[in-house]
Amino acid sequence: MLYDQLDALRKYAQSRLSTVLLETGGTPQARSERESFSQLYTDDIAKYDAAENGLCFGRIDLQPSSDENPVRYIGRVGILDEVNDYETLLLDWRAPMARPFYLATPAAPEDVLRRRHIRSRSRHVTSIADEYLDLTAARTVGLDSTATGVAGESALLSALDAARTGHMNDIVETIQSEQDAIIRSQHRSVLVVQGGPGTGKTAVALHRAAYLLYTYRQQLAKSGVLIIGPNATFLDYIGQVLPSLGETGVLLSTIGNLYPGVRATLGDSVTAAQVKGSTSMVAVLAKAVRDRQEVPTEPRRLRFDTYDIVLDKKIVTRARGRARSSRRPHNLARPLFVSSVIDGLAQQLAARLGENVVDGGSLLSRDDIADMRDEMREDADVMAAIDELWPDLSPQQVLLELFASEDRIASAAPDLSAAERHSLLRTGRRFSTGDAPLLDELAELLGIDDAAERERENRQWRSQIADAQGALDILTGSAPQDLEDELDPEILMAYDLIDASQLARRQDSGARLTTAERAAGDRTWTYGHVIVDEAQELSDMAWRMVMRRIPNRWMTLVGDVAQTGDPAGTTSWSEVLEPYVAQRWKRTELTVNYRTPSEIMAVAREVLASIDPVQSVPRSVRDSGHAPWAQLADVAELADVVAQRVAEHPRPGLSAILAPVGLVAELAHLRSEFVTVSTVKDAKGLEFDSVLIIEPAAIVAESPRGLGDLYVALTRATQRLGVVHTTPLPDELAGLSSLHTPVS
C-alpha cells in the first residue's frame, strides 16, 4: 500500500510537471508561479525516486493510552492516505512524532513497547528485528530487554559489518540518541560537533542538513545550504546521501573550489601552506594592491590632439590621495583616480593655451574644458598611461603576478623570512587550495566594477528580445490575410499568447537554475546555513572566506582537533570562532565509535596520547576479531610485500594503501576497482574495510602535525589494519604484533 501511494504521488507530480511545462504566456506573476511549480514538482519527483530504496525502515508500538493510533511506521518520506481522511501511513523520519524511534531506551521508553527495524530490497522485506523496551512485553515473548545502550543493535552492527562500496550510505535507519540530539538541535548560532574517528560526524552533519531543510524549508530553499568538505574524493563519497534523503538542492564544495571559476589543482609546501593560511596575509595582500597604485618617478610626456601634455608626480599623487581617501576598494576607487588625473591634465592644457590678452577673459569656456576631458577619456595614449598607474585588476591577476615576482613579494611581505617568501614563488596560471581564500580576500580589496558587465547583460537581453520578436514576426507574416479574416476570433495564434519579452525570458537558461547552481556562480551569495566537515583543517584565512558567506552565523561544524593535519589548521575551536561569534557557540560531542573496531582503537589510543594526553578515545561498539599487525620489509621488496598483503584482503570490500607523498606514485600500479592508493590527506573523512599503512615514520616526518596524520590513517579501517615499513616504527606503534610471513 505504501508503494502504491508513492507511485501515485510520483505519477501526480510527473503529470503536473508536464502540464506546467506546456503552459505559455500569461502575466509576469503567472510565469513566476509556473517556474516555482516546475521546480517544486521536479524536486518532488527526485524525492520520491530517492525514497524508493528502503521506503519504510521502522515501526514503533506505543502504549495504547498514549496515542490514538498506537502503531507508527517510520520512513524516508511522509505519506498520507488520501482516501481515508489523509490518515498518516508513513511518518517522515524528521517529524517530531518519529523521535521515539531514535530516543527510546529501556530506561526511558517514552511509551514505546516495541521498536521494529525493517530491512527491504526492491520493495520486498528481507529481515525484521524487534527490540522490546517494556520489561513485561519482553518477558511475554521470552526476550530480555535491550541493555547495551545502542538502539537497534542488530541493525546497526549489520550496517557496520557490511562491505564498503566507495560511497557513503545514510544512517537514517540507525541514528543513535546522541546523534539525534545534534541532528535536531535548535541552536541558531555555531554548533560545533567534536567527535573522534568513526563517531559518525559526517553522517550527523548530512542528516542535520536534511532535517533543517525539512524544518525550515521556506527559509532555506531561497538562500540554500552549503556543505564544505576536505577534498573532492570526500564530496564524491558523500554525494548520494542527501539525495537518498530526498534533498537535492544543497551545494557541496571544497575550500579550493569555493571561489567561482577557480579549481585548485596545485599543492603547497608545508611552509607555503602555513604562510597562506595565516591572517598576516591580509596585510600582505592589501600592500600588494596598494603597490599597483603607482606614482611615476619621472614625468611622462603625452601627445594629445596637437599638443604635448605632461603626466607628472604632482597630478598623480593628488589623484591617488583622492581615490584612497574615498576608502573604496581599488577598482571602485579607480573612476575617482581617472577623473582626477583627467581634470589635472585638462587644467594643465587650458593654462598652457593662455588667457585672452584683449579682454582679460579665458580662451576656453567651461564647456570647452568639459569637452577636452571627454576627449581625453577617449584618447588611447592618455588612458593607457593612466591604466599603468592605477590598472583595473582581477584577483587572479594580482595573485599570479605577486607570486611570480620576487620583487613584488619582497615589497608586499617585508616581515616574512627569506624562506617564507621563497615558498610563495611560482609560475603558471594554476591555483592551490590555499590560494582560494587569498583570491576571496583580494576580491574584497579590489571590489568589482560591474558597470560594463551590466551593460553587456543589457545588450544581450535586448538582442534576445529582438530575436524573439523576429520569430513572432515570422509567425505573424506566415499566416495568410484571408485565413486570418476567416478564423474564429476565439482561436488564438502564438503571437496572441506571448510577447517578445515573455518568449525571450522563457528561453533564458539562467531563470531555470536551482538555488545551489545560482549560488555556486556568485561569490557574494549568502547562505541560510553552512556545514563544514573536517572543520579543524581550515586555516584562519579560510575561515574569513567562509564567514563572508554566512553573515547570520548559523553553522554546523564537525571535526576532531586531534586529527588536524593541515599545517595551517586549528587545535582550538575557541581560537577559531570567538573572533566571529564571541561566546555564541555551542560545543557538543560524539563519544561512540561505530566505525573502528576496539582492536585498532587500542593502537590508535597510544598515538592520541602523544597528540593530546587529555583527550579521550571514543568507545568502540564492536570487535572485529582481527589483530592489527606490522611487517618489516626490505626496501627492494616493499612494493611486492604491499601487493601480497593487499591481495590477502577479502572481497567484496575496499582496501586503502596510505603512504607518504613520495611513495604514492611508486605504489600507484596497485590501484584497482577495490584498492585505493593515496596520501593520508586525500583519505581524510573516508573509510575502508582494510587499510595498509606504508612507512608510518615517513608519514609522521612529512608534517609538523604528522602524528595527527598517523592517527587519521590508523582509524580509516572498519575491519583490518596492517603496517608495512622499512624503517623503525614510531614509538607509538610499538604495541603492534609483528608479522614475519615471507614474500612468496
XYZ file of C-alpha atoms in Angstrom, residues 144-544:
401
model
C 15.403 -9.785 27.616
C 15.241 -6.042 27.140
C 17.911 -4.100 25.315
C 20.677 -3.244 27.734
C 23.590 -2.209 25.550
C 22.636 1.450 25.227
C 22.789 1.091 21.445
C 19.408 1.435 19.779
C 18.756 -1.100 17.047
C 21.940 -3.011 17.834
C 21.381 -5.812 15.336
C 20.507 -3.397 12.515
C 23.423 -1.153 13.422
C 26.014 -3.949 13.555
C 24.699 -5.367 10.288
C 25.264 -1.992 8.616
C 28.710 -1.574 10.195
C 29.901 -5.036 9.152
C 28.720 -4.681 5.552
C 31.429 -4.310 2.897
C 32.145 -0.729 1.837
C 31.191 0.322 -1.694
C 33.134 3.566 -2.103
C 30.050 5.684 -1.408
C 28.665 6.637 1.959
C 25.235 5.332 2.953
C 22.769 7.283 5.045
C 22.202 6.208 8.656
C 18.553 7.177 8.772
C 17.637 3.656 9.954
C 20.177 3.527 12.793
C 20.527 7.053 14.194
C 21.504 6.884 17.865
C 20.168 9.157 20.598
C 23.300 11.326 20.969
C 23.354 11.744 17.185
C 19.644 12.560 17.043
C 20.052 15.306 19.648
C 22.622 17.024 17.438
C 20.702 16.489 14.206
C 17.603 18.187 15.664
C 19.403 20.844 17.711
C 17.621 24.209 17.664
C 20.821 26.183 18.346
C 20.815 29.161 15.960
C 24.468 30.163 16.029
C 27.550 27.982 15.573
C 27.110 24.373 16.677
C 30.426 22.519 16.998
C 30.297 18.735 16.855
C 33.557 17.414 18.282
C 33.997 13.697 17.776
C 36.769 11.183 17.450
C 37.202 8.924 14.423
C 34.257 6.730 13.490
C 31.711 8.558 15.643
C 29.514 9.442 12.674
C 30.319 13.157 12.488
C 29.835 13.330 8.734
C 26.622 11.323 8.796
C 25.266 13.539 11.559
C 26.155 16.677 9.581
C 24.401 15.426 6.436
C 21.308 14.284 8.292
C 21.244 17.635 10.087
C 21.218 19.335 6.675
C 18.237 17.188 5.657
C 16.472 17.910 8.948
C 16.978 21.673 8.687
C 15.730 21.717 5.100
C 12.635 19.814 6.240
C 12.009 22.040 9.266
C 12.938 25.431 7.734
C 12.040 24.684 4.109
C 10.722 28.106 3.178
C 13.726 29.960 4.587
C 16.497 27.679 3.360
C 15.005 26.924 -0.059
C 15.674 30.554 -1.047
C 19.102 31.039 0.497
C 20.423 27.487 0.229
C 22.672 25.256 2.315
C 26.416 24.989 1.714
C 28.396 21.909 2.753
C 32.192 22.210 2.706
C 34.303 19.054 2.669
C 38.061 18.432 2.810
C 38.602 17.187 -0.765
C 36.853 16.206 -3.992
C 37.106 12.480 -3.219
C 35.241 13.064 0.028
C 32.478 15.008 -1.734
C 32.068 12.172 -4.230
C 31.960 9.728 -1.304
C 29.095 11.559 0.438
C 27.368 12.706 -2.761
C 24.480 10.193 -2.641
C 23.480 10.665 0.997
C 21.321 13.779 0.746
C 19.551 12.676 -2.480
C 18.712 9.390 -0.703
C 17.080 11.512 1.995
C 15.068 13.460 -0.567
C 17.245 16.595 -0.627
C 18.853 17.623 -3.917
C 19.307 21.398 -3.559
C 22.464 21.529 -1.422
C 25.774 22.874 -2.736
C 28.797 20.673 -1.989
C 32.220 22.282 -2.282
C 35.778 22.220 -1.049
C 37.585 25.340 0.107
C 39.744 25.138 -3.009
C 36.696 25.262 -5.288
C 34.589 27.730 -3.314
C 35.836 30.751 -5.274
C 33.745 30.802 -8.510
C 35.644 29.965 -11.664
C 38.723 28.586 -9.888
C 39.624 24.931 -9.350
C 42.513 24.096 -7.036
C 44.912 21.730 -8.813
C 48.255 22.637 -7.207
C 49.727 21.512 -3.899
C 51.515 23.802 -1.451
C 54.632 23.079 0.535
C 54.282 22.964 4.313
C 55.848 26.421 4.593
C 53.658 27.918 1.862
C 50.521 26.422 3.440
C 51.403 27.951 6.801
C 52.113 31.369 5.293
C 48.998 31.434 3.112
C 46.794 30.269 5.963
C 47.879 32.993 8.379
C 45.866 36.201 8.738
C 49.121 38.086 8.213
C 48.312 37.566 4.518
C 45.554 40.172 4.849
C 48.176 42.909 5.223
C 50.360 41.317 2.535
C 47.517 41.336 0.014
C 46.480 44.879 0.927
C 50.066 46.029 0.336
C 50.186 44.095 -2.946
C 47.125 46.012 -4.135
C 48.500 49.390 -2.983
C 51.729 48.608 -4.832
C 49.673 48.580 -8.024
C 48.628 52.204 -7.380
C 51.804 53.776 -8.716
C 53.243 57.277 -8.934
C 55.660 57.942 -11.817
C 59.248 58.598 -10.774
C 59.782 60.732 -13.895
C 57.308 62.984 -15.718
C 55.686 61.279 -18.687
C 55.151 63.325 -21.847
C 51.955 62.535 -23.746
C 50.653 63.725 -27.115
C 47.035 64.834 -27.044
C 45.465 66.229 -30.193
C 48.275 68.505 -31.451
C 49.570 69.399 -28.003
C 52.122 67.974 -25.581
C 50.916 67.401 -22.018
C 52.898 66.097 -19.049
C 51.666 63.444 -16.592
C 53.774 64.312 -13.574
C 54.119 63.201 -9.970
C 52.061 66.098 -8.621
C 48.971 65.288 -10.688
C 49.148 61.553 -9.919
C 49.860 61.999 -6.200
C 46.829 64.271 -5.841
C 44.654 61.817 -7.772
C 45.869 58.828 -5.771
C 45.215 60.636 -2.499
C 41.681 61.491 -3.566
C 40.952 57.893 -4.623
C 42.426 56.350 -1.476
C 40.658 58.774 0.845
C 37.328 57.545 -0.523
C 38.047 54.200 1.203
C 36.526 52.411 -1.737
C 38.023 49.129 -2.977
C 40.709 49.527 -5.638
C 38.566 49.020 -8.738
C 35.675 51.084 -7.395
C 38.065 53.915 -6.489
C 39.621 53.854 -9.948
C 36.987 56.172 -11.545
C 37.905 58.821 -8.957
C 41.586 58.427 -9.807
C 40.899 58.651 -13.540
C 38.652 61.673 -13.112
C 41.241 63.489 -11.009
C 44.094 62.786 -13.441
C 41.993 63.844 -16.432
C 40.992 67.013 -14.625
C 44.634 67.801 -13.829
C 45.721 67.244 -17.426
C 42.838 69.333 -18.782
C 43.658 72.200 -16.430
C 47.306 71.958 -17.432
C 46.448 72.222 -21.128
C 43.986 75.054 -20.535
C 46.639 77.032 -18.670
C 49.111 76.456 -21.478
C 46.705 77.887 -24.020
C 46.835 81.132 -22.007
C 44.460 83.998 -21.274
C 42.784 86.318 -23.795
C 45.011 89.397 -23.541
C 42.425 91.665 -25.221
C 39.543 91.499 -22.796
C 41.091 89.500 -19.966
C 38.702 86.563 -20.473
C 39.645 82.924 -20.846
C 40.151 81.467 -24.280
C 38.309 78.344 -23.086
C 34.867 78.159 -21.563
C 33.759 75.580 -19.049
C 32.076 73.657 -21.831
C 35.322 73.665 -23.794
C 37.227 72.194 -20.839
C 34.478 69.631 -20.277
C 34.744 68.607 -23.935
C 38.505 68.367 -23.507
C 38.064 65.994 -20.570
C 35.682 63.811 -22.596
C 38.141 63.691 -25.480
C 40.981 62.717 -23.134
C 38.878 59.805 -21.844
C 38.635 58.599 -25.428
C 42.325 59.090 -26.155
C 44.169 55.749 -26.243
C 47.568 57.151 -25.186
C 46.176 59.086 -22.232
C 44.118 56.158 -20.938
C 46.987 53.700 -21.431
C 49.214 55.871 -19.242
C 46.519 56.093 -16.563
C 45.936 52.328 -16.716
C 49.590 51.700 -15.950
C 49.361 53.794 -12.803
C 46.027 52.521 -11.480
C 45.009 49.446 -13.506
C 41.673 47.687 -13.376
C 42.627 44.404 -11.665
C 41.201 40.941 -11.092
C 42.027 38.825 -8.032
C 43.588 36.140 -10.229
C 45.812 38.678 -11.959
C 47.070 40.210 -8.714
C 47.827 36.862 -7.067
C 49.533 35.293 -10.081
C 51.702 38.358 -10.696
C 52.527 38.660 -6.990
C 53.717 35.059 -6.684
C 55.647 35.242 -9.958
C 57.860 38.136 -8.823
C 60.459 38.134 -6.060
C 60.379 41.944 -6.035
C 56.584 42.115 -5.622
C 56.664 39.557 -2.792
C 59.512 41.398 -1.056
C 57.649 44.703 -1.286
C 54.295 43.284 -0.097
C 55.664 40.979 2.612
C 58.754 42.576 4.178
C 58.093 40.851 7.514
C 58.293 37.333 6.075
C 61.569 35.464 6.238
C 63.527 34.779 3.071
C 62.451 31.106 3.212
C 58.795 32.055 3.606
C 58.935 34.490 0.691
C 60.676 31.881 -1.436
C 57.946 29.320 -0.656
C 55.391 31.609 -2.326
C 57.289 31.916 -5.607
C 55.822 30.084 -8.592
C 54.959 30.478 -12.253
C 51.991 29.323 -14.304
C 48.299 30.035 -14.063
C 47.116 27.275 -11.713
C 45.960 27.679 -8.127
C 46.168 25.705 -4.891
C 43.612 25.200 -2.144
C 45.461 27.783 -0.069
C 45.049 30.336 -2.867
C 41.242 30.323 -2.834
C 40.890 32.316 0.433
C 43.528 34.739 -0.870
C 41.543 35.287 -4.062
C 38.435 35.881 -1.964
C 40.319 38.429 0.155
C 41.580 40.163 -2.979
C 38.047 40.324 -4.343
C 37.112 42.292 -1.233
C 40.138 44.573 -1.575
C 39.621 45.165 -5.286
C 35.860 45.347 -5.494
C 34.003 44.629 -8.692
C 33.169 47.417 -11.073
C 30.298 45.622 -12.788
C 29.007 48.535 -14.849
C 30.488 47.033 -18.012
C 29.067 43.612 -17.142
C 25.602 45.070 -16.553
C 25.795 46.836 -19.900
C 26.855 43.580 -21.572
C 23.908 41.760 -19.976
C 21.546 44.540 -21.091
C 22.841 44.295 -24.658
C 22.438 40.523 -24.570
C 18.889 40.874 -23.231
C 17.986 43.398 -25.935
C 19.389 41.000 -28.524
C 17.302 38.133 -27.130
C 14.156 40.259 -27.280
C 14.961 41.235 -30.869
C 15.425 37.565 -31.809
C 12.179 36.629 -30.086
C 10.341 39.457 -31.840
C 11.760 38.265 -35.149
C 10.408 34.781 -34.510
C 6.961 36.182 -33.694
C 7.057 38.392 -36.806
C 7.753 35.317 -38.916
C 4.767 33.561 -37.364
C 2.609 36.628 -37.963
C 3.736 37.014 -41.560
C 3.280 33.323 -42.341
C -0.481 33.467 -41.703
C -2.362 34.466 -44.917
C -4.518 37.548 -44.505
C -7.609 35.885 -45.842
C -7.099 32.994 -43.417
C -6.785 35.425 -40.524
C -10.037 37.073 -41.611
C -11.846 33.731 -41.702
C -10.513 32.401 -38.377
C -12.835 32.137 -35.442
C -11.933 35.095 -33.186
C -11.844 32.628 -30.261
C -8.894 30.800 -31.874
C -5.644 32.347 -30.649
C -2.385 32.378 -32.566
C 1.058 32.162 -30.934
C 1.569 35.916 -31.075
C -1.746 36.388 -29.240
C -0.464 34.326 -26.294
C 3.029 35.641 -25.760
C 5.021 38.772 -26.489
C 8.715 39.091 -27.313
C 9.925 39.711 -23.758
C 7.965 36.730 -22.447
C 9.346 34.455 -25.153
C 12.901 35.654 -24.507
C 12.541 35.062 -20.787
C 11.319 31.508 -21.359
C 14.481 30.844 -23.385
C 16.737 32.280 -20.676
C 18.557 29.296 -19.133
C 19.603 31.400 -16.132
C 15.995 31.624 -14.976
C 15.878 27.811 -14.657
C 18.914 27.412 -12.414
C 18.422 25.883 -8.975
C 19.345 27.795 -5.821
C 22.534 25.739 -5.477
C 23.522 26.399 -9.105
C 22.959 30.129 -8.783
C 24.890 30.228 -5.519
C 27.846 28.324 -6.973
C 28.462 31.032 -9.549
C 28.008 34.021 -7.242
C 30.886 34.895 -4.905
C 28.709 37.277 -2.914
C 25.917 34.753 -2.293
C 24.974 34.434 1.395
C 23.630 31.073 2.577
C 20.993 30.289 5.156
C 23.109 27.564 6.738
C 26.671 26.333 6.287
C 28.057 22.954 7.318
C 31.819 22.381 7.446
C 33.154 18.833 7.688
C 36.707 18.243 8.913
C 36.440 21.839 10.120
C 39.680 21.597 12.064
C 41.561 21.628 8.727
C 40.510 25.181 7.796
C 43.140 27.889 8.040
C 42.482 31.311 9.528
C 42.220 32.742 6.010
C 39.777 30.003 5.002
C 37.568 30.907 7.959
C 37.455 34.520 6.745
